[in-house]
Amino acid sequence: MINQFEVLETKKMLDEENLDIRTITMGISLLDCIDASAQKTCDNIYDKITRTAKDLVKTGEDIEKDYGIPIINKRISVTPVSIVGGATDAKDYVCIAKALDKAAKETGVNFIGGFSALVQKGYTKGDCILIDSIPEALATTERVCSSVNVGSTKAGINMDAVKQMGEIIKKTADLTASTDGFGCAKLVVFANAVEDNPFMAGAFHGVGEPDSVIHVGVSGPGVVKCALEKVKGEDFGVVANTIKKTAFKITRMGQLVAQEASRRLNVPFGIVDLSLAPTPAVGDSVAYILEEMGIEKCGAHGTTAALALLNDAVKKGGVFASSYVGGLSGAFIPVSEDAGMISAASIGALSLEKLEAMTCVCSVGLDMIVVPGDTSASTISAIIADEAAIGMINNKTTAVRLIPAPGKNVGDVVEFGGLLGTGPVMKVSEYSSDEFIARGGRIPAPIHSLRN
Amino acid sequence: MEKAIITVIGKDKVGIIAKVTNTLAECSINVLDITQTILQDMFTMMMIVDISKSDMDISAIRDNLTATGTELGVEIRIQHEDIFNSMHRI
């Protein structure tokens, strides 16, 4: 029988420690929507998404009510549009982005991901058109998210794509200058992108996935922080164990919601993503967990070690709690979405260089970082190259989501609102990387990619 | 049988159990188990109930209990047993 202590613990997690299911994401394949006519393809895409996901939001809300667990987001990911678009006669894919946006609004989801291209080794016709369409697509739609994979451990890094993505990010910022470059918050540049990630902006539905699938992303940094408050001063064995136990409980709830959503929607269950995803709410911060471990301010020396321990312990606890684990699974460090990171970056405790080091041991990469509006395209490309190199060499996913906010300088603050939070503008190196980025070509795959 | 767990937490006063069980009776909910203590001066009660006979769904039951809680000045929460089983049992 369930005992009183357990009941009260769960109640406290939900009421006071911001435990929630961050997202239920339905992956939908668009491969059967392809037609030679671009217009017909767009119609097919709209029809398929609105048909397949028509009950997604309602089911999410029903589960939320039945179990009393907050489910923050309901989202959709689709087959990378470069693959779908490449088979049509379209000259740009803004029309497809608009069809996706319309379908997202009709189904009531707050984001739809998959305006994506995978170009780690080179471009197809569809990839070229898609990447060229990104700035306008993000500026003229509300809910569409875009991602481009520019490198992988197996393929190396496509430096032509890295160069181009610096320019695309700049152009996207310019086209959405009235909202401080908000378009860039919907654009991720990946290395080693995963096919079953439920989190935005980087979600897309990989070609190895079934026709439709349900992925769930859990959250709960507040719960981990509160658990650690009870073991103040104890050694790291105790800290790791406490995080593992907490991650286990959080993930079990994710597994329950995932199975229930899959059953009610009659869509196969894909994976639970065991991520600690912060929100700007106080008490829902990954930085505060690191500070609870004894770092005075996130970004001080020791932060990388603390994050490494956290990331690993979350995986170890979560993996036993779910039958299928996937996605990105670990700790996210999006600067503008985390109250502790915002505060650390504002007072100068947390720099871009330290964040780069942290991305070696966290689950993704440089996320939601606002940089000065006059940062050059080649500097942004160079930042992407550094991140992709970390991902390629360490066999992990890395990503860059930078916002070069037009007209903003170090010391300014950009408000995105909602879950995307507040971003203090961070300093980038003032020295040039122009000649490095101008070389182009591919960085070969590392020796440890040859595993066969 | 479909079980749910109710927690009632707040300042102790006369009639909390009476009012809560009255609301449950009105919803055709059978009480299977009650434990009640005073924790740090707070009235703390946990009930395990059977909601399968109720003609209301759990969110409607939750609304009724919340209203009773407001009347009594205590916090009442109802949650499906599945959550506790998945979180605390392997």
Coordinates of C-alpha atoms in Angstrom, one line a residue:
Chain A
M1 CA 0.0 0.0 0.0
I2 CA 1.2 3.5 -0.8
N3 CA 2.3 5.3 2.4
Q4 CA 1.7 8.8 3.6
F5 CA 5.3 9.9 3.1
E6 CA 5.2 8.9 -0.6
V7 CA 1.9 10.6 -1.2
L8 CA 3.1 13.8 0.4
E9 CA 6.4 13.7 -1.5
T10 CA 4.6 13.5 -4.9
K11 CA 2.1 16.2 -3.9
K12 CA 5.0 18.5 -2.9
M13 CA 6.8 17.9 -6.2
L14 CA 3.7 18.9 -8.2
D15 CA 2.6 21.8 -6.0
E16 CA 5.8 23.4 -5.0
E17 CA 8.6 22.2 -7.1
N18 CA 7.3 22.7 -10.6
L19 CA 7.3 19.1 -11.6
D20 CA 5.6 18.8 -15.0
I21 CA 5.6 17.0 -18.3
R22 CA 7.3 19.5 -20.6
T23 CA 5.9 18.2 -23.8
I24 CA 3.9 15.6 -25.6
T25 CA 5.2 15.6 -29.2
M26 CA 3.6 13.7 -32.0
G27 CA 5.9 12.8 -34.8
I28 CA 4.2 12.6 -38.2
S29 CA 5.8 11.3 -41.4
L30 CA 5.1 13.5 -44.5
L31 CA 6.6 11.1 -47.0
D32 CA 3.2 10.0 -48.3
C33 CA 2.2 13.7 -48.8
I34 CA 4.7 14.2 -51.6
D35 CA 3.3 15.2 -55.0
A36 CA 5.1 16.7 -58.0
S37 CA 2.9 19.8 -57.6
A38 CA 4.0 22.0 -54.7
Q39 CA 0.5 23.2 -54.1
K40 CA -0.9 19.6 -53.9
T41 CA 1.9 18.7 -51.5
C42 CA 1.1 21.6 -49.2
D43 CA -2.6 20.5 -49.2
N44 CA -1.7 16.9 -48.5
I45 CA 0.6 18.0 -45.6
Y46 CA -2.1 20.2 -44.1
D47 CA -4.7 17.4 -44.4
K48 CA -2.5 14.7 -43.0
I49 CA -1.3 16.7 -40.0
T50 CA -4.8 18.0 -39.1
R51 CA -6.2 14.5 -39.5
T52 CA -3.5 12.6 -37.5
A53 CA -3.1 15.2 -34.7
K54 CA -6.7 16.3 -34.4
D55 CA -7.1 14.9 -30.9
L56 CA -3.5 15.6 -29.7
V57 CA -4.2 18.8 -27.7
K58 CA -7.5 17.5 -26.3
T59 CA -5.9 14.2 -25.2
G60 CA -3.1 16.1 -23.6
E61 CA -5.5 18.2 -21.7
D62 CA -7.6 15.2 -20.7
I63 CA -4.6 13.4 -19.3
E64 CA -3.6 16.6 -17.5
K65 CA -7.1 16.7 -15.8
D66 CA -7.3 13.0 -15.1
Y67 CA -3.9 12.7 -13.4
G68 CA -3.5 16.2 -12.1
I69 CA -0.1 16.5 -13.8
P70 CA 0.6 19.7 -15.7
I71 CA 1.5 19.0 -19.3
I72 CA 3.0 22.3 -20.6
N73 CA 3.3 21.8 -24.3
K74 CA 1.7 19.7 -27.1
R75 CA 3.7 19.8 -30.2
I76 CA 4.2 18.2 -33.6
S77 CA 7.4 17.2 -35.4
V78 CA 7.4 16.2 -39.1
T79 CA 9.8 14.6 -41.7
P80 CA 12.6 17.1 -42.6
V81 CA 10.9 19.3 -45.2
S82 CA 14.0 19.3 -47.4
I83 CA 13.2 15.7 -48.2
V84 CA 9.5 16.3 -48.9
G85 CA 10.2 19.6 -50.8
G86 CA 13.0 18.1 -52.9
A87 CA 10.5 15.9 -54.7
T88 CA 8.3 18.7 -55.7
D89 CA 8.6 21.5 -58.3
A90 CA 8.7 24.2 -55.6
K91 CA 11.3 26.9 -56.0
D92 CA 11.1 27.9 -52.4
Y93 CA 9.6 26.2 -49.4
V94 CA 8.0 29.1 -47.7
C95 CA 4.6 27.8 -48.9
I96 CA 5.3 24.5 -47.1
A97 CA 6.2 26.4 -43.9
K98 CA 2.9 28.3 -44.2
A99 CA 1.0 25.0 -44.6
L100 CA 2.7 23.7 -41.5
D101 CA 1.9 26.9 -39.6
K102 CA -1.7 26.7 -40.6
A103 CA -1.9 23.0 -39.5
A104 CA -0.3 23.9 -36.2
K105 CA -2.9 26.6 -35.6
E106 CA -5.7 24.3 -36.6
T107 CA -4.6 21.5 -34.2
G108 CA -3.8 23.9 -31.4
V109 CA -0.1 23.0 -30.9
N110 CA 2.2 25.8 -30.0
F111 CA 5.1 24.7 -32.1
I112 CA 5.7 22.4 -35.1
G113 CA 9.2 21.3 -35.9
G114 CA 10.8 19.8 -39.0
F115 CA 11.5 22.7 -41.4
S116 CA 14.8 21.0 -41.5
A117 CA 17.6 19.7 -43.6
L118 CA 20.4 17.2 -42.9
V119 CA 23.5 18.3 -44.7
Q120 CA 26.4 16.9 -42.7
K121 CA 28.0 15.5 -45.9
G122 CA 26.5 17.7 -48.6
Y123 CA 23.5 19.3 -50.1
T124 CA 20.7 17.9 -52.2
K125 CA 18.5 20.2 -54.3
G126 CA 15.9 20.1 -51.5
D127 CA 18.5 21.0 -48.9
C128 CA 19.7 24.1 -50.8
I129 CA 16.1 25.4 -51.4
L130 CA 15.1 24.7 -47.8
I131 CA 18.1 26.5 -46.2
D132 CA 17.6 29.5 -48.5
S133 CA 13.9 29.6 -47.5
I134 CA 14.6 29.6 -43.7
P135 CA 14.8 33.4 -43.0
E136 CA 11.5 34.2 -44.8
A137 CA 9.8 31.0 -43.5
L138 CA 10.6 31.9 -39.9
A139 CA 9.7 35.6 -40.4
T140 CA 6.3 34.9 -42.0
T141 CA 5.1 32.0 -39.8
E142 CA 4.5 31.9 -36.1
R143 CA 4.8 28.4 -34.9
V144 CA 7.2 26.7 -37.4
C145 CA 10.6 25.7 -36.1
S146 CA 13.6 25.0 -38.2
S147 CA 16.8 23.0 -37.8
V148 CA 19.8 22.1 -39.9
N149 CA 22.3 19.3 -39.1
V150 CA 25.7 20.4 -40.3
G151 CA 28.0 17.7 -38.8
S152 CA 28.1 14.2 -37.3
T153 CA 30.7 11.9 -35.9
K154 CA 30.2 9.6 -38.9
A155 CA 30.4 12.2 -41.6
G156 CA 32.5 15.0 -40.2
I157 CA 31.5 18.7 -40.5
N158 CA 30.2 20.3 -43.7
M159 CA 32.0 23.7 -43.4
D160 CA 30.1 25.1 -46.5
A161 CA 26.9 24.6 -44.5
V162 CA 28.5 26.1 -41.4
K163 CA 29.4 29.1 -43.4
Q164 CA 26.0 29.4 -44.9
M165 CA 24.2 29.0 -41.5
G166 CA 26.0 32.0 -40.1
E167 CA 24.6 34.1 -42.9
I168 CA 21.1 32.5 -42.6
I169 CA 21.1 33.3 -38.9
K170 CA 22.0 36.9 -39.6
K171 CA 19.4 37.2 -42.3
T172 CA 16.7 35.7 -40.0
A173 CA 17.6 38.2 -37.3
D174 CA 17.3 41.1 -39.8
L175 CA 14.0 39.9 -41.1
T176 CA 12.6 39.7 -37.5
A177 CA 14.4 42.8 -36.3
S178 CA 11.2 44.3 -34.9
T179 CA 11.0 41.5 -32.4
D180 CA 14.8 41.6 -31.6
G181 CA 15.6 38.7 -33.9
F182 CA 13.0 36.4 -32.5
G183 CA 13.1 34.3 -35.7
C184 CA 16.5 32.9 -34.6
A185 CA 14.9 31.5 -31.4
K186 CA 13.1 29.0 -33.8
L187 CA 16.3 27.9 -35.6
V188 CA 18.8 25.4 -34.3
V189 CA 22.0 24.3 -36.0
F190 CA 22.9 20.7 -35.0
A191 CA 25.7 18.2 -35.0
N192 CA 24.6 14.6 -34.4
A193 CA 20.9 15.6 -34.5
V194 CA 18.6 12.9 -33.2
E195 CA 15.5 11.6 -35.0
D196 CA 13.2 11.3 -32.0
N197 CA 13.8 14.6 -30.1
P198 CA 10.5 15.8 -28.7
F199 CA 11.9 19.3 -27.7
M200 CA 11.7 22.4 -29.8
A201 CA 13.1 24.1 -31.7
G202 CA 15.1 21.1 -32.8
A203 CA 12.5 18.4 -33.2
F204 CA 12.0 16.7 -36.5
H205 CA 10.6 13.3 -37.4
G206 CA 13.4 11.1 -38.7
V207 CA 13.0 8.9 -41.7
G208 CA 13.6 5.8 -39.5
E209 CA 10.6 6.5 -37.4
P210 CA 7.1 5.0 -37.9
D211 CA 4.3 6.8 -39.7
S212 CA 3.2 8.5 -36.5
V213 CA 4.6 8.3 -33.0
I214 CA 4.3 9.8 -29.5
H215 CA 7.4 11.1 -27.7
V216 CA 7.3 12.6 -24.3
G217 CA 9.8 15.0 -22.7
V218 CA 9.8 15.2 -19.0
S219 CA 11.2 18.1 -16.9
G220 CA 11.7 18.9 -13.2
P221 CA 14.9 20.8 -12.4
G222 CA 13.0 22.2 -9.3
V223 CA 12.5 18.8 -7.9
V224 CA 16.2 17.9 -8.3
K225 CA 17.2 21.1 -6.6
C226 CA 14.8 20.5 -3.7
A227 CA 16.1 17.0 -3.3
L228 CA 19.7 18.2 -3.1
E229 CA 18.8 20.8 -0.4
K230 CA 18.3 17.8 1.9
V231 CA 21.9 16.5 1.4
K232 CA 23.8 19.7 1.9
G233 CA 27.5 19.1 2.7
E234 CA 27.4 15.4 1.8
D235 CA 29.9 13.9 -0.6
F236 CA 29.4 13.5 -4.4
G237 CA 28.4 9.8 -4.1
V238 CA 25.4 11.0 -2.1
V239 CA 24.7 13.8 -4.5
A240 CA 24.7 11.5 -7.5
N241 CA 22.5 9.0 -5.8
T242 CA 20.0 11.6 -4.8
I243 CA 19.8 12.9 -8.4
K244 CA 19.4 9.4 -9.7
K245 CA 16.5 8.6 -7.4
T246 CA 14.8 11.8 -8.2
A247 CA 15.3 11.4 -11.9
F248 CA 13.8 7.9 -11.6
K249 CA 10.6 9.2 -10.1
I250 CA 10.2 12.1 -12.6
T251 CA 10.8 9.7 -15.5
R252 CA 8.2 7.2 -14.2
M253 CA 5.6 9.9 -14.4
G254 CA 6.7 10.7 -18.0
Q255 CA 6.5 7.0 -18.9
L256 CA 2.9 6.9 -17.4
V257 CA 1.8 9.9 -19.4
A258 CA 3.5 8.6 -22.6
Q259 CA 1.8 5.2 -22.4
E260 CA -1.5 6.8 -21.6
A261 CA -1.2 9.3 -24.5
S262 CA -0.2 6.6 -26.9
R263 CA -3.1 4.4 -25.8
R264 CA -5.7 7.1 -26.0
L265 CA -4.5 8.4 -29.4
N266 CA -3.9 5.0 -30.8
V267 CA -0.4 6.0 -31.9
P268 CA 2.7 4.0 -31.1
F269 CA 4.8 5.1 -28.1
G270 CA 8.2 6.2 -29.2
I271 CA 10.5 7.3 -26.4
V272 CA 10.7 9.3 -23.2
D273 CA 13.3 12.0 -23.3
L274 CA 14.8 12.3 -19.8
S275 CA 15.7 15.9 -19.9
L276 CA 15.9 18.5 -17.2
A277 CA 14.4 21.4 -19.1
P278 CA 14.4 24.7 -17.2
T279 CA 11.8 27.5 -17.5
P280 CA 12.3 31.1 -16.6
A281 CA 10.2 30.5 -13.4
V282 CA 12.1 30.8 -10.2
G283 CA 12.6 27.3 -8.8
D284 CA 12.7 25.7 -12.2
S285 CA 16.3 26.3 -13.1
V286 CA 19.2 24.0 -13.9
A287 CA 21.7 26.7 -12.8
Y288 CA 20.2 26.6 -9.3
I289 CA 21.0 22.8 -9.1
L290 CA 24.6 23.5 -9.9
E291 CA 24.7 26.3 -7.4
E292 CA 23.0 24.0 -4.8
M293 CA 26.0 21.6 -5.3
G294 CA 28.2 24.4 -3.9
I295 CA 29.0 26.7 -6.9
E296 CA 28.5 30.3 -5.8
K297 CA 27.3 31.4 -9.2
C298 CA 26.7 29.3 -12.3
G299 CA 29.8 29.8 -14.5
A300 CA 32.3 29.8 -11.7
H301 CA 35.1 27.1 -11.8
G302 CA 33.6 23.8 -11.0
T303 CA 30.5 24.4 -13.0
T304 CA 31.5 21.9 -15.8
A305 CA 32.2 19.2 -13.3
A306 CA 28.9 19.8 -11.5
L307 CA 27.0 19.7 -14.8
A308 CA 28.8 16.5 -15.9
L309 CA 27.7 14.8 -12.7
L310 CA 24.2 16.1 -13.0
N311 CA 23.8 15.0 -16.7
D312 CA 25.1 11.5 -16.0
A313 CA 23.0 10.9 -12.9
V314 CA 19.8 12.1 -14.6
K315 CA 20.4 9.5 -17.4
K316 CA 21.3 6.7 -14.9
G317 CA 18.2 7.3 -12.8
G318 CA 15.9 7.8 -15.8
V319 CA 17.0 4.9 -18.0
F320 CA 15.7 2.3 -15.5
A321 CA 12.4 4.1 -15.2
S322 CA 11.3 4.0 -18.8
S323 CA 11.1 1.1 -21.3
Y324 CA 12.4 3.3 -24.2
V325 CA 14.6 6.2 -23.6
G326 CA 15.7 8.5 -26.5
G327 CA 15.8 12.0 -27.7
L328 CA 18.4 14.2 -26.1
S329 CA 18.1 13.0 -22.5
G330 CA 20.2 15.0 -20.1
A331 CA 20.4 18.6 -18.7
F332 CA 19.6 21.5 -21.0
I333 CA 21.4 24.8 -20.5
P334 CA 19.3 27.4 -22.5
V335 CA 20.5 30.7 -21.1
S336 CA 17.4 32.9 -21.6
E337 CA 15.0 30.1 -20.3
D338 CA 16.7 29.6 -17.0
A339 CA 16.4 32.1 -14.1
G340 CA 19.8 31.1 -12.7
M341 CA 21.6 31.4 -16.0
I342 CA 20.0 34.7 -16.8
S343 CA 21.2 36.0 -13.5
A344 CA 24.7 34.6 -13.8
A345 CA 25.1 35.9 -17.4
S346 CA 23.8 39.4 -16.4
I347 CA 26.4 39.8 -13.7
G348 CA 29.2 38.4 -15.9
A349 CA 29.7 35.2 -13.9
L350 CA 28.8 33.1 -17.0
S351 CA 30.6 33.7 -20.3
L352 CA 30.1 32.2 -23.7
E353 CA 33.5 30.4 -23.3
K354 CA 32.3 28.8 -20.1
L355 CA 29.0 27.8 -21.7
E356 CA 31.0 26.2 -24.6
A357 CA 32.9 24.1 -22.0
M358 CA 29.6 23.1 -20.4
T359 CA 28.2 21.9 -23.7
C360 CA 30.9 19.2 -23.7
V361 CA 29.1 17.5 -20.8
C362 CA 25.4 18.6 -21.1
S363 CA 22.8 17.1 -23.3
V364 CA 22.8 19.7 -26.1
G365 CA 24.7 22.9 -26.8
L366 CA 24.8 26.7 -26.9
D367 CA 21.2 27.4 -26.5
M368 CA 19.1 30.6 -26.5
I369 CA 22.1 32.9 -26.3
V370 CA 21.7 36.5 -27.3
V371 CA 24.8 38.1 -28.9
P372 CA 25.4 41.6 -30.1
G373 CA 23.5 42.5 -33.3
D374 CA 26.7 43.5 -35.1
T375 CA 28.3 40.1 -34.6
S376 CA 29.5 39.1 -38.1
A377 CA 28.2 36.0 -40.0
S378 CA 31.6 34.5 -40.0
T379 CA 31.9 34.8 -36.2
I380 CA 28.5 33.0 -35.8
S381 CA 29.7 30.4 -38.3
A382 CA 32.9 29.9 -36.2
I383 CA 30.9 29.5 -33.0
I384 CA 28.8 26.8 -34.9
A385 CA 32.0 25.1 -36.1
D386 CA 33.4 25.0 -32.5
E387 CA 30.1 23.4 -31.2
A388 CA 29.9 21.0 -34.1
A389 CA 33.5 19.9 -33.4
I390 CA 32.7 19.2 -29.8
G391 CA 29.7 17.1 -30.9
M392 CA 31.7 15.3 -33.6
I393 CA 34.6 14.4 -31.4
N394 CA 32.6 13.5 -28.3
N395 CA 29.9 11.4 -30.1
K396 CA 27.2 13.6 -28.7
T397 CA 24.5 16.0 -30.0
T398 CA 25.5 19.6 -29.9
A399 CA 23.5 22.5 -31.1
V400 CA 23.7 26.3 -31.6
R401 CA 20.7 28.6 -31.1
L402 CA 22.1 32.1 -31.2
I403 CA 20.2 35.3 -31.5
P404 CA 22.2 38.2 -32.9
A405 CA 19.7 40.8 -31.7
P406 CA 19.7 43.7 -34.2
G407 CA 20.8 47.0 -32.6
K408 CA 21.6 45.4 -29.2
N409 CA 24.9 45.4 -27.5
V410 CA 26.6 43.8 -24.5
G411 CA 24.7 45.1 -21.4
D412 CA 21.3 45.2 -23.1
V413 CA 18.6 42.7 -22.3
V414 CA 16.2 41.1 -24.8
E415 CA 12.7 40.0 -23.7
F416 CA 11.2 37.1 -25.6
G417 CA 8.4 36.4 -23.2
G418 CA 6.8 33.1 -22.1
L419 CA 8.9 30.0 -21.9
L420 CA 11.7 31.6 -24.1
G421 CA 12.4 34.1 -21.3
T422 CA 14.9 36.9 -21.1
G423 CA 18.3 37.1 -22.7
P424 CA 21.2 39.3 -21.5
V425 CA 23.3 40.1 -24.5
M426 CA 26.6 38.2 -24.2
K427 CA 30.1 39.1 -25.3
V428 CA 31.7 37.3 -28.3
S429 CA 35.4 37.4 -29.2
E430 CA 36.3 40.6 -31.0
Y431 CA 38.9 38.8 -33.2
S432 CA 38.0 37.7 -36.7
S433 CA 37.5 34.1 -37.9
D434 CA 36.8 35.3 -41.5
E435 CA 39.6 33.4 -43.3
F436 CA 38.9 30.2 -41.4
I437 CA 35.3 30.2 -42.4
A438 CA 36.0 31.3 -46.0
R439 CA 37.9 28.0 -46.6
G440 CA 34.8 25.9 -47.0
G441 CA 34.8 22.2 -47.8
R442 CA 34.5 19.4 -45.2
I443 CA 36.3 18.6 -42.0
P444 CA 36.8 14.8 -42.2
A445 CA 35.2 12.5 -39.8
P446 CA 37.4 11.6 -36.8
I447 CA 39.3 8.4 -36.5
H448 CA 36.9 6.9 -34.0
S449 CA 34.0 7.1 -36.5
L450 CA 35.6 4.0 -38.1
R451 CA 34.1 1.5 -35.8
N452 CA 33.1 -1.2 -38.2
Chain B
M1 CA -11.9 -1.0 -8.7
E2 CA -10.3 2.3 -9.7
K3 CA -8.5 3.9 -6.8
A4 CA -7.5 7.5 -6.1
I5 CA -5.7 9.1 -3.3
I6 CA -6.9 12.2 -1.5
T7 CA -4.8 14.4 0.6
V8 CA -6.2 17.0 3.0
I9 CA -3.8 19.5 4.5
G10 CA -4.5 22.6 6.6
K11 CA -5.3 24.1 10.0
D12 CA -7.1 21.7 12.2
K13 CA -10.7 22.4 13.1
V14 CA -14.0 20.7 13.9
G15 CA -15.7 18.9 11.1
I16 CA -13.0 18.4 8.4
I17 CA -13.5 14.7 8.1
A18 CA -17.2 15.0 8.2
K19 CA -17.4 17.6 5.4
V20 CA -14.9 15.8 3.2
T21 CA -16.6 12.4 3.6
N22 CA -19.9 14.0 3.0
T23 CA -18.7 15.4 -0.4
L24 CA -17.4 12.0 -1.2
A25 CA -20.7 10.4 -0.4
E26 CA -22.5 12.8 -2.7
C27 CA -20.1 11.8 -5.5
S28 CA -20.8 8.0 -4.7
I29 CA -17.2 7.5 -3.7
N30 CA -16.3 4.7 -1.3
V31 CA -13.6 5.3 1.3
L32 CA -11.2 2.3 1.6
D33 CA -8.6 3.7 4.0
I34 CA -7.9 6.8 6.1
T35 CA -4.8 7.8 7.9
Q36 CA -4.7 11.1 9.7
T37 CA -2.1 12.8 11.9
I38 CA -1.1 16.3 13.0
L39 CA 2.2 17.1 11.2
Q40 CA 4.0 20.3 12.4
D41 CA 0.7 21.6 13.7
M42 CA -1.0 20.9 10.4
F43 CA -4.0 18.6 10.0
T44 CA -2.7 16.0 7.5
M45 CA -5.1 13.3 6.1
M46 CA -4.6 10.8 3.4
M47 CA -7.5 8.7 2.1
I48 CA -7.6 5.9 -0.4
V49 CA -10.9 5.9 -2.2
D50 CA -12.7 3.9 -4.9
I51 CA -14.0 6.1 -7.7
S52 CA -15.3 3.4 -10.0
K53 CA -18.9 3.7 -8.7
S54 CA -18.9 7.4 -9.2
D55 CA -20.8 8.8 -12.2
M56 CA -18.4 11.8 -12.2
D57 CA -15.0 11.8 -13.8
I58 CA -12.0 12.6 -11.7
S59 CA -11.7 16.2 -12.8
A60 CA -15.3 16.9 -11.7
I61 CA -14.7 15.2 -8.4
R62 CA -11.6 17.3 -8.1
D63 CA -13.7 20.5 -8.6
N64 CA -16.1 19.4 -5.9
L65 CA -13.3 18.6 -3.4
T66 CA -11.6 21.9 -4.2
A67 CA -14.8 23.8 -3.4
T68 CA -15.2 21.8 -0.1
G69 CA -11.5 22.7 0.7
T70 CA -12.1 26.4 0.1
E71 CA -15.1 26.3 2.4
L72 CA -13.1 24.6 5.2
G73 CA -9.9 26.6 4.6
V74 CA -7.8 23.5 3.9
E75 CA -6.1 22.2 0.7
I76 CA -7.6 19.1 -0.8
R77 CA -6.0 17.2 -3.7
I78 CA -7.2 14.1 -5.4
Q79 CA -5.0 12.1 -7.7
H80 CA -5.2 8.8 -9.5
E81 CA -3.4 5.9 -7.8
D82 CA -1.4 5.2 -11.0
I83 CA 0.8 8.2 -10.4
F84 CA 1.9 6.9 -7.0
N85 CA 2.3 3.3 -8.2
S86 CA 4.5 4.4 -11.1
M87 CA 6.6 6.8 -9.1
H88 CA 7.2 4.8 -6.0
R89 CA 6.9 1.2 -7.0
I90 CA 9.1 -0.7 -9.5

